[in-house]
Amino acid sequence: MSASNSVCVQAEHRLNYVNGDWRPAESQQTRLNVNPADFSDDLGEFVESGGADADRAVGAAMLAQADWQDIGPVERARYLRAAGRLLGERSERIAGAITREQGKLLDEARGEVAQAGAILEFTAGEASHLSGTSTSAEDNRTWAMKFRRPIGVVGLISPWNFPLAIPMGKVAPALLSGCTAVLKPSPYTPLTSALLIDLFHDVGLPAGVLNLIQGDVAAGEALVANPQVAGISFTGSYAVGAAIHSRGAHRILRTRLEVGGKNAVIILDDADLSRAVDAVVSGAFGQAGQRCSATSRVIVDGRIKREFLNLLVPRVAGLRVGAGFDPAAQIGPVVDENRMHACLRAVAKAREDGAEVLTGGFRITEGLPEGCYVAPTILTDVAWDSELAHEEGVGPVLSVIEADGFDDALRIANSVRYGRSETVFTQSPARMYDAVERLEAGMLHINRSGVDAYAHLPHVGTKTSQYGSRECSPQVWDFYTEWRSACLSF
C-alpha cells in the first residue's frame, strides 16, 4: 500500500460537522495537512475554525442534550456497538489515514484501530452499570436512592499521537453517559477525526449529539470559554492543560486533564537483560517515541550498565527508519517539523551538558522522501537532574542514567514532576513489591513493556501527569456524570 492510494480524502472530511451536517468554517480559513513521511504528499486543505464555529457546535449539542439523555444508556450503547461493527469493516481505510497524516507505521495504526474497537466494546458493556442504588431510609415507607445523571455538553480536546484511540476514549463514554459532545482534535490529524465522526453519522446517531470542530487554539479556547460547556476532557501538553484549568476556574468548570510524562525503565543488577532490552526498544522507539507512556529514561544499575548498553545500542542502531507504508520500516517519522527540530535541539543541549550520543542524534535526509525523520537516539552519561532527564520530549530520544543500586534508582525515577508510567526489571519479589509501593506513577509494570494499555484499566497518572477522573475504565463515569440522591415517601 502506498501513501498516495491509501485513502481518498472526501470533500466533506475537510469540513466541520455540526448538527448532523458537514459545514465550512465561518472564516473560510483553511490549513494544509501534509504527510510527515513525504512532504510532497498533501491530504488537502482542512478548515480552521474560530470561536463562532465552536459556539455553533455547542449550541447544537445543547439542543440535542435532553432527548439524548432520555433514551437511556442501554439504547445509547446500541449506537456504540453499531459504530464498532462499522469500524471493523473500515479498519484498513482508517489505519491508512492514520499512517498517512500522523506518520506511524501501518501496523501501529492497525493496532490503534483495534484499541479504538476495544474501547467501544468495553464502554458499551458498561451500559447496565450506569444505574444507581437504593438504600435504607430512616423514615418508614420511604425509598432512598442515589443515581447518576450526565453533566450536559462536554468539550473533548484530543492530541495527534493517537488520533483515533484517544478521541474514541472520550467520545464513547461521553455518549453512553448521556452527554452530548463537541470534539476538537489536533490540527495535525483532522482526517482521522472526520472518519471517526463518519462512523457515528452512518449508524444514525441523532443530529447534534456529536459534533466536530477542526482547528487550533481559537477553537479550543472558545470551547473552554463557552458557559454552556459543562466539562472539558483534554489530553496534551502540561502548559495547555494548565491553561484550560485556569481559564475555567472562575466558573468551576469540570476538567479532566492528561498532561504528559517522563517515564522510566529501571534495570536492576538481577534483571533479565534480554527482556529488558526488548522492552526498552519497543517502549522508547515504537511510534517514534510519540506516546505519553513512552520510555524516555533508562535508569540502570552501574554494575550492569556496560553489559546492558552492549546489547541495546546495536539493536537501536540497526532499526530501519522509513515511511509508515514501507513494510520493512521499524520506526517512522515524527509528526511534524516542529517536533523534529525539538528533538534535535534536546540532543544538542544534552551534549552541551556533558552527555554522550551513542547512536543517532541527527535528521535522516538520504535514502528517504523529504520528511520528518529523526534517527533513533541513545544518550549516555545523562545527569539525573539535567534538563533532558526532567523535561518531557516526545520523540525517539532515550536518556541512559546510571544509578547506584535499587534505592538510588527509585529516587531518580521519582525526581521528576510527572508520574505517568514506570517499569522495573528485577527477579526479586521483594524488590517488585517495594517498587510498586514506592514508585510515584499511575501505571506500573514489572518485567514488561511500560507502554501496554488495556481498555478496562484506568489510563492514569500521578503528580502533574493527571488531574481529575481517570479515562478508559469504570472511573471515567466520575467525569461525565454526577451523583444525585432522592428520597420518596409514600
XYZ file of C-alpha atoms in Angstrom:
490
model
C 0.000 0.000 0.000
C 1.411 3.417 -0.886
C 0.699 6.757 0.694
C -0.836 8.085 -2.498
C -3.562 5.468 -2.715
C -4.051 4.578 0.951
C -7.145 6.703 1.462
C -9.180 9.102 -0.615
C -9.923 12.336 1.227
C -13.531 13.204 0.513
C -14.549 16.842 0.392
C -16.802 16.712 3.454
C -13.995 15.348 5.630
C -12.198 18.688 5.280
C -15.096 20.495 6.973
C -16.634 20.767 10.421
C -19.518 18.515 11.436
C -22.289 20.377 13.260
C -25.858 19.255 13.966
C -25.571 16.300 11.604
C -24.150 18.213 8.604
C -20.694 18.930 7.189
C -20.102 22.677 7.133
C -17.268 25.086 6.264
C -15.746 27.332 8.897
C -17.294 30.769 9.116
C -13.915 32.432 8.490
C -13.312 30.366 5.321
C -9.735 29.848 6.549
C -8.014 26.511 5.939
C -4.859 24.643 6.951
C -2.809 22.297 4.735
C -2.461 18.724 6.027
C 0.833 17.125 4.916
C 2.172 13.588 5.308
C 5.191 13.841 7.665
C 6.813 10.913 5.865
C 6.694 12.664 2.484
C 6.215 16.409 2.174
C 5.129 16.009 -1.458
C 2.021 14.117 -0.326
C -0.601 16.544 0.946
C -4.044 15.480 2.081
C -5.624 18.806 1.219
C -6.869 21.915 2.976
C -8.914 21.413 6.147
C -10.984 24.132 7.773
C -9.508 26.316 10.501
C -12.317 27.087 12.937
C -12.777 30.035 15.253
C -14.936 30.943 18.184
C -18.141 31.321 16.177
C -17.805 27.768 14.819
C -17.218 26.336 18.279
C -20.183 28.236 19.711
C -22.414 26.964 16.906
C -21.395 23.378 17.672
C -22.004 23.858 21.384
C -25.442 25.265 20.618
C -26.299 22.186 18.535
C -25.118 19.898 21.321
C -27.173 21.833 23.860
C -30.345 21.448 21.815
C -29.780 17.698 21.466
C -28.981 17.068 25.128
C -32.406 16.445 26.642
C -33.605 13.976 24.010
C -30.296 12.089 24.062
C -30.390 11.739 27.832
C -33.973 10.494 27.750
C -33.290 7.392 25.657
C -31.231 5.730 28.401
C -27.818 4.016 28.463
C -28.900 0.643 27.077
C -30.274 2.242 23.924
C -27.304 4.563 23.663
C -24.990 1.542 23.823
C -26.552 0.208 20.619
C -25.049 3.142 18.717
C -21.622 2.331 20.139
C -21.867 -1.319 19.136
C -23.023 -0.396 15.645
C -20.129 2.062 15.310
C -17.782 -0.691 16.460
C -19.005 -3.037 13.733
C -18.560 -0.316 11.134
C -15.078 0.411 12.463
C -14.181 -3.223 11.844
C -15.393 -3.000 8.258
C -13.412 0.193 7.623
C -10.340 -0.692 9.657
C -7.845 -0.726 6.776
C -9.034 2.569 5.377
C -8.854 4.258 8.762
C -5.455 2.744 9.546
C -4.194 4.076 6.223
C -5.458 7.543 7.067
C -3.697 7.467 10.448
C -0.418 6.462 8.838
C -0.684 8.999 6.074
C -1.378 12.055 8.242
C 0.302 11.124 11.546
C 3.229 9.100 10.200
C 3.166 5.993 12.381
C 3.833 2.578 10.860
C 0.831 0.899 9.276
C 0.952 -1.980 11.777
C 0.986 0.569 14.611
C -2.017 2.281 13.040
C -3.822 -1.061 12.786
C -3.119 -1.588 16.470
C -4.644 1.787 17.236
C -7.792 0.913 15.283
C -8.052 -2.313 17.279
C -7.660 -0.343 20.516
C -10.459 2.010 19.472
C -12.650 -1.028 18.820
C -11.836 -2.398 22.267
C -12.796 0.945 23.830
C -16.178 0.868 22.082
C -16.781 -2.725 23.146
C -15.829 -2.098 26.768
C -17.816 1.142 27.015
C -20.968 -0.367 25.514
C -20.704 -3.173 28.063
C -20.850 -0.622 30.864
C -24.413 0.402 29.969
C -26.005 -1.773 32.636
C -23.721 -0.338 35.339
C -24.792 3.279 34.911
C -27.822 2.868 37.125
C -27.942 3.811 40.788
C -28.564 2.040 44.058
C -31.334 2.066 46.632
C -30.606 2.141 50.341
C -32.370 2.087 53.668
C -34.134 5.223 54.831
C -34.567 6.475 58.380
C -38.294 7.097 57.876
C -40.987 4.475 57.397
C -42.487 3.952 53.947
C -39.617 5.876 52.372
C -37.431 4.848 49.474
C -33.921 6.375 49.394
C -31.709 6.104 46.342
C -28.704 7.549 44.572
C -28.184 7.663 40.820
C -26.028 9.229 38.093
C -27.017 11.929 35.627
C -24.970 13.277 32.695
C -23.356 16.664 33.279
C -24.502 18.041 29.894
C -22.435 19.297 26.961
C -18.755 18.343 27.059
C -15.788 19.581 25.043
C -13.323 16.863 24.029
C -9.850 18.111 23.061
C -7.550 15.383 21.754
C -3.908 15.135 20.603
C -2.200 13.962 17.427
C -0.255 10.941 18.691
C -3.304 8.644 18.902
C -5.763 10.439 16.603
C -8.378 7.660 16.768
C -7.974 5.822 20.076
C -7.741 8.849 22.368
C -10.756 10.656 20.846
C -12.690 7.376 20.980
C -11.736 7.072 24.645
C -13.532 10.377 25.168
C -16.407 10.144 22.694
C -17.613 6.665 23.690
C -18.109 7.309 27.431
C -19.442 10.802 26.778
C -22.183 9.401 24.553
C -23.013 6.419 26.755
C -23.306 8.636 29.828
C -25.951 10.774 28.100
C -23.735 13.796 27.456
C -23.635 15.475 24.076
C -20.223 16.441 22.793
C -18.052 18.710 20.682
C -14.801 17.071 19.576
C -11.843 19.384 18.857
C -8.942 17.221 17.596
C -5.361 18.228 16.914
C -4.927 20.264 13.716
C -2.222 17.765 12.716
C -4.705 14.883 12.362
C -8.029 16.238 11.083
C -8.809 13.410 8.668
C -8.801 10.628 11.248
C -11.223 12.523 13.458
C -13.524 13.103 10.481
C -13.529 9.359 9.784
C -14.421 8.745 13.445
C -17.379 11.102 13.085
C -18.415 9.243 9.937
C -18.846 6.042 11.948
C -21.482 7.607 14.178
C -23.134 9.563 11.382
C -23.535 6.415 9.307
C -25.135 4.418 12.141
C -27.775 7.115 12.582
C -26.642 8.962 15.689
C -29.146 11.797 16.192
C -28.090 15.209 14.888
C -26.305 17.408 17.400
C -25.291 14.614 19.758
C -21.708 14.536 18.446
C -20.106 17.491 16.678
C -16.642 18.105 15.221
C -14.728 21.381 15.153
C -11.394 21.375 13.315
C -8.714 23.904 14.111
C -6.196 25.046 16.666
C -6.034 27.459 19.591
C -9.025 29.700 18.798
C -11.458 26.773 18.595
C -10.159 25.215 21.804
C -10.269 28.470 23.736
C -13.862 29.062 22.628
C -14.904 25.636 23.916
C -13.354 26.335 27.304
C -14.951 29.789 27.495
C -18.472 28.799 26.419
C -20.722 28.836 29.519
C -22.905 26.046 28.116
C -19.966 23.602 28.205
C -20.158 21.692 31.472
C -16.829 19.882 31.220
C -13.596 19.687 29.232
C -11.673 16.444 28.744
C -8.172 17.248 27.488
C -5.139 15.179 26.537
C -1.976 17.020 25.557
C 0.786 19.187 26.963
C 1.118 20.345 30.547
C 1.130 24.015 29.503
C -2.163 23.779 27.615
C -3.781 21.631 30.296
C -2.843 24.139 32.999
C -4.228 26.981 30.876
C -7.547 25.149 30.404
C -7.846 24.536 34.128
C -7.013 28.144 34.953
C -9.389 29.677 32.420
C -12.288 27.546 33.572
C -11.684 28.014 37.283
C -13.757 31.183 37.624
C -16.903 29.255 36.717
C -15.796 26.000 38.370
C -15.591 24.231 35.006
C -15.215 20.484 35.413
C -11.946 19.355 33.813
C -10.070 16.116 33.358
C -6.527 16.617 32.161
C -3.966 14.099 30.962
C -0.829 16.151 30.578
C 2.423 14.346 29.960
C 5.001 12.016 31.357
C 8.722 11.420 31.756
C 8.678 7.664 32.003
C 11.498 5.432 33.164
C 12.540 1.819 32.851
C 14.599 0.784 35.872
C 17.030 -2.057 35.193
C 18.465 -3.596 38.341
C 21.527 -5.789 38.705
C 19.489 -9.021 38.700
C 17.407 -8.149 35.619
C 16.875 -10.375 32.619
C 18.736 -8.092 30.224
C 17.355 -9.686 27.074
C 13.775 -8.979 28.158
C 14.749 -5.527 29.355
C 16.316 -4.591 26.021
C 13.216 -5.767 24.152
C 11.022 -3.612 26.394
C 13.227 -0.541 26.068
C 13.399 -0.774 22.268
C 9.615 -1.059 21.927
C 8.893 1.467 24.677
C 11.321 4.152 23.543
C 11.197 3.801 19.759
C 7.796 2.329 18.956
C 5.688 5.000 17.257
C 8.907 7.063 17.092
C 8.689 7.654 20.845
C 5.494 9.693 20.467
C 3.404 8.233 23.282
C 2.592 9.754 26.641
C 3.757 6.474 28.207
C 6.865 6.146 26.003
C 10.141 5.251 27.676
C 12.330 8.358 27.695
C 14.661 7.381 30.557
C 16.542 4.182 31.320
C 17.825 4.092 34.884
C 20.348 1.274 35.048
C 22.453 -0.067 37.916
C 26.038 0.963 37.276
C 27.273 -2.591 37.771
C 25.489 -3.820 34.649
C 25.393 -0.609 32.622
C 28.111 -1.591 30.143
C 26.627 -5.044 29.545
C 23.185 -3.541 29.015
C 24.430 -0.917 26.565
C 26.389 -3.529 24.629
C 23.066 -5.243 23.968
C 20.915 -2.134 23.476
C 22.994 0.089 21.205
C 23.376 -2.342 18.260
C 19.633 -3.069 18.367
C 18.720 0.610 18.172
C 21.412 1.488 15.621
C 20.050 -1.281 13.389
C 16.433 -0.087 13.418
C 15.276 0.668 9.896
C 13.746 4.124 9.582
C 11.186 4.623 6.849
C 7.728 5.695 5.777
C 4.775 4.112 7.507
C 3.667 2.203 4.407
C 7.103 0.588 3.964
C 6.670 -2.973 5.320
C 10.387 -3.139 6.146
C 10.364 0.055 8.252
C 10.713 -0.350 12.012
C 10.364 3.298 13.002
C 8.580 6.108 11.175
C 8.870 9.902 11.185
C 7.857 12.285 13.924
C 4.644 14.177 13.342
C 5.954 17.496 12.004
C 8.994 19.727 11.572
C 8.496 21.455 14.913
C 8.679 18.123 16.727
C 11.695 17.080 14.655
C 13.638 20.253 15.474
C 12.667 19.995 19.150
C 14.210 16.508 19.283
C 17.421 17.706 17.662
C 17.666 20.731 19.972
C 17.240 18.482 23.009
C 20.112 16.278 21.811
C 22.350 19.309 21.202
C 21.571 20.715 24.661
C 22.296 17.342 26.301
C 25.682 17.236 24.576
C 26.460 20.691 25.945
C 25.556 19.386 29.407
C 28.033 16.507 29.109
C 26.002 13.628 27.687
C 27.424 11.353 25.004
C 25.482 10.266 21.921
C 25.946 6.534 21.385
C 23.809 6.327 18.258
C 21.542 8.657 16.284
C 21.108 12.303 17.137
C 20.571 13.604 13.612
C 17.954 14.110 10.926
C 17.900 11.491 8.179
C 17.885 13.111 4.747
C 19.292 10.422 2.473
C 17.504 7.431 1.012
C 14.032 8.600 2.070
C 11.462 11.126 0.832
C 11.797 14.581 2.338
C 10.113 14.215 5.703
C 10.466 14.435 9.476
C 12.865 11.572 10.093
C 14.927 11.572 13.295
C 17.450 8.779 13.725
C 16.680 6.757 16.874
C 18.949 8.216 19.525
C 20.607 6.969 22.723
C 22.469 9.328 25.055
C 24.515 8.103 27.996
C 26.173 9.876 30.916
C 22.955 11.879 31.301
C 22.825 13.587 34.688
C 19.754 12.585 36.691
C 18.853 16.236 37.309
C 19.569 17.562 33.808
C 17.005 19.183 31.541
C 16.886 16.137 29.264
C 16.193 13.869 32.247
C 13.343 16.024 33.560
C 11.506 17.763 30.728
C 9.023 15.901 28.564
C 10.218 15.427 24.997
C 8.105 13.455 22.567
C 10.311 11.655 20.048
C 12.844 8.830 19.544
C 15.395 10.122 22.073
C 16.398 7.929 25.044
C 18.453 9.016 28.076
C 20.539 6.453 29.947
C 21.100 7.399 33.602
C 23.354 5.439 35.943
C 22.081 4.510 39.416
C 23.874 3.219 42.499
C 21.560 0.373 43.412
C 17.831 -0.071 43.949
C 17.091 2.813 46.303
C 19.009 5.283 44.175
C 17.159 4.108 41.059
C 13.783 4.715 42.712
C 14.932 8.140 43.908
C 15.920 9.131 40.374
C 12.691 7.776 38.884
C 10.606 9.788 41.372
C 12.610 13.000 40.975
C 10.576 14.331 38.016
C 7.317 16.273 38.286
C 5.451 13.735 36.143
C 4.057 10.352 37.178
C 2.681 8.516 34.169
C 4.327 5.086 33.698
C 7.283 3.342 35.359
C 8.776 -0.097 34.731
C 11.168 -2.230 36.775
C 13.178 -5.236 35.670
C 14.212 -7.485 38.544
C 13.978 -11.132 39.595
C 13.432 -10.287 43.270
C 9.841 -10.493 44.575
C 10.778 -8.157 47.441
C 12.038 -5.523 45.010
C 8.920 -5.946 42.882
C 6.744 -5.281 45.916
C 8.807 -2.309 47.055
C 8.794 -0.795 43.545
C 5.001 -0.981 43.294
C 4.688 0.584 46.750
C 7.247 3.355 46.299
C 7.183 4.452 42.652
C 5.188 7.654 42.127
C 3.387 6.789 38.906
C -0.116 5.848 37.893
C 0.733 2.871 35.676
C 3.326 0.414 36.969
C 4.907 -2.504 35.137
C 7.238 -5.269 36.270
C 9.363 -7.161 33.724
C 7.299 -5.967 30.771
C 6.964 -3.007 28.447
C 5.732 0.195 30.055
C 3.558 1.262 27.124
C 0.959 -1.506 27.145
C -2.604 -0.419 27.973
C -5.924 -2.183 28.382
C -9.345 -0.678 27.779
C -10.655 -1.810 31.175
C -7.773 -0.419 33.267
C -7.555 3.283 34.093
C -5.196 5.309 31.938
C -3.894 7.194 34.899
C -1.101 9.400 36.137
C 0.050 10.953 39.387
C 1.590 14.331 40.256
C 1.334 16.720 37.286
C 0.567 13.977 34.763
C -3.116 13.851 35.658
C -5.925 15.943 37.040
C -9.477 14.763 37.501
C -11.063 11.364 36.977
C -9.403 8.607 35.001
C -10.030 7.566 31.411
C -10.559 4.115 29.840
C -12.017 2.460 32.948
C -15.168 2.464 35.103
C -13.721 5.534 36.848
C -14.441 7.561 33.695
C -18.080 7.991 34.738
C -16.997 10.285 37.552
C -16.224 12.909 34.909
C -19.178 12.552 32.541
C -21.832 12.110 35.242
C -22.674 13.489 38.657
C -24.359 11.783 41.555
C -27.887 12.703 42.620
C -29.910 11.445 45.579
C -33.663 11.173 46.053
C -35.934 10.258 48.950
C -39.545 9.227 48.148
C -42.073 8.913 50.986
C -45.368 7.093 50.432
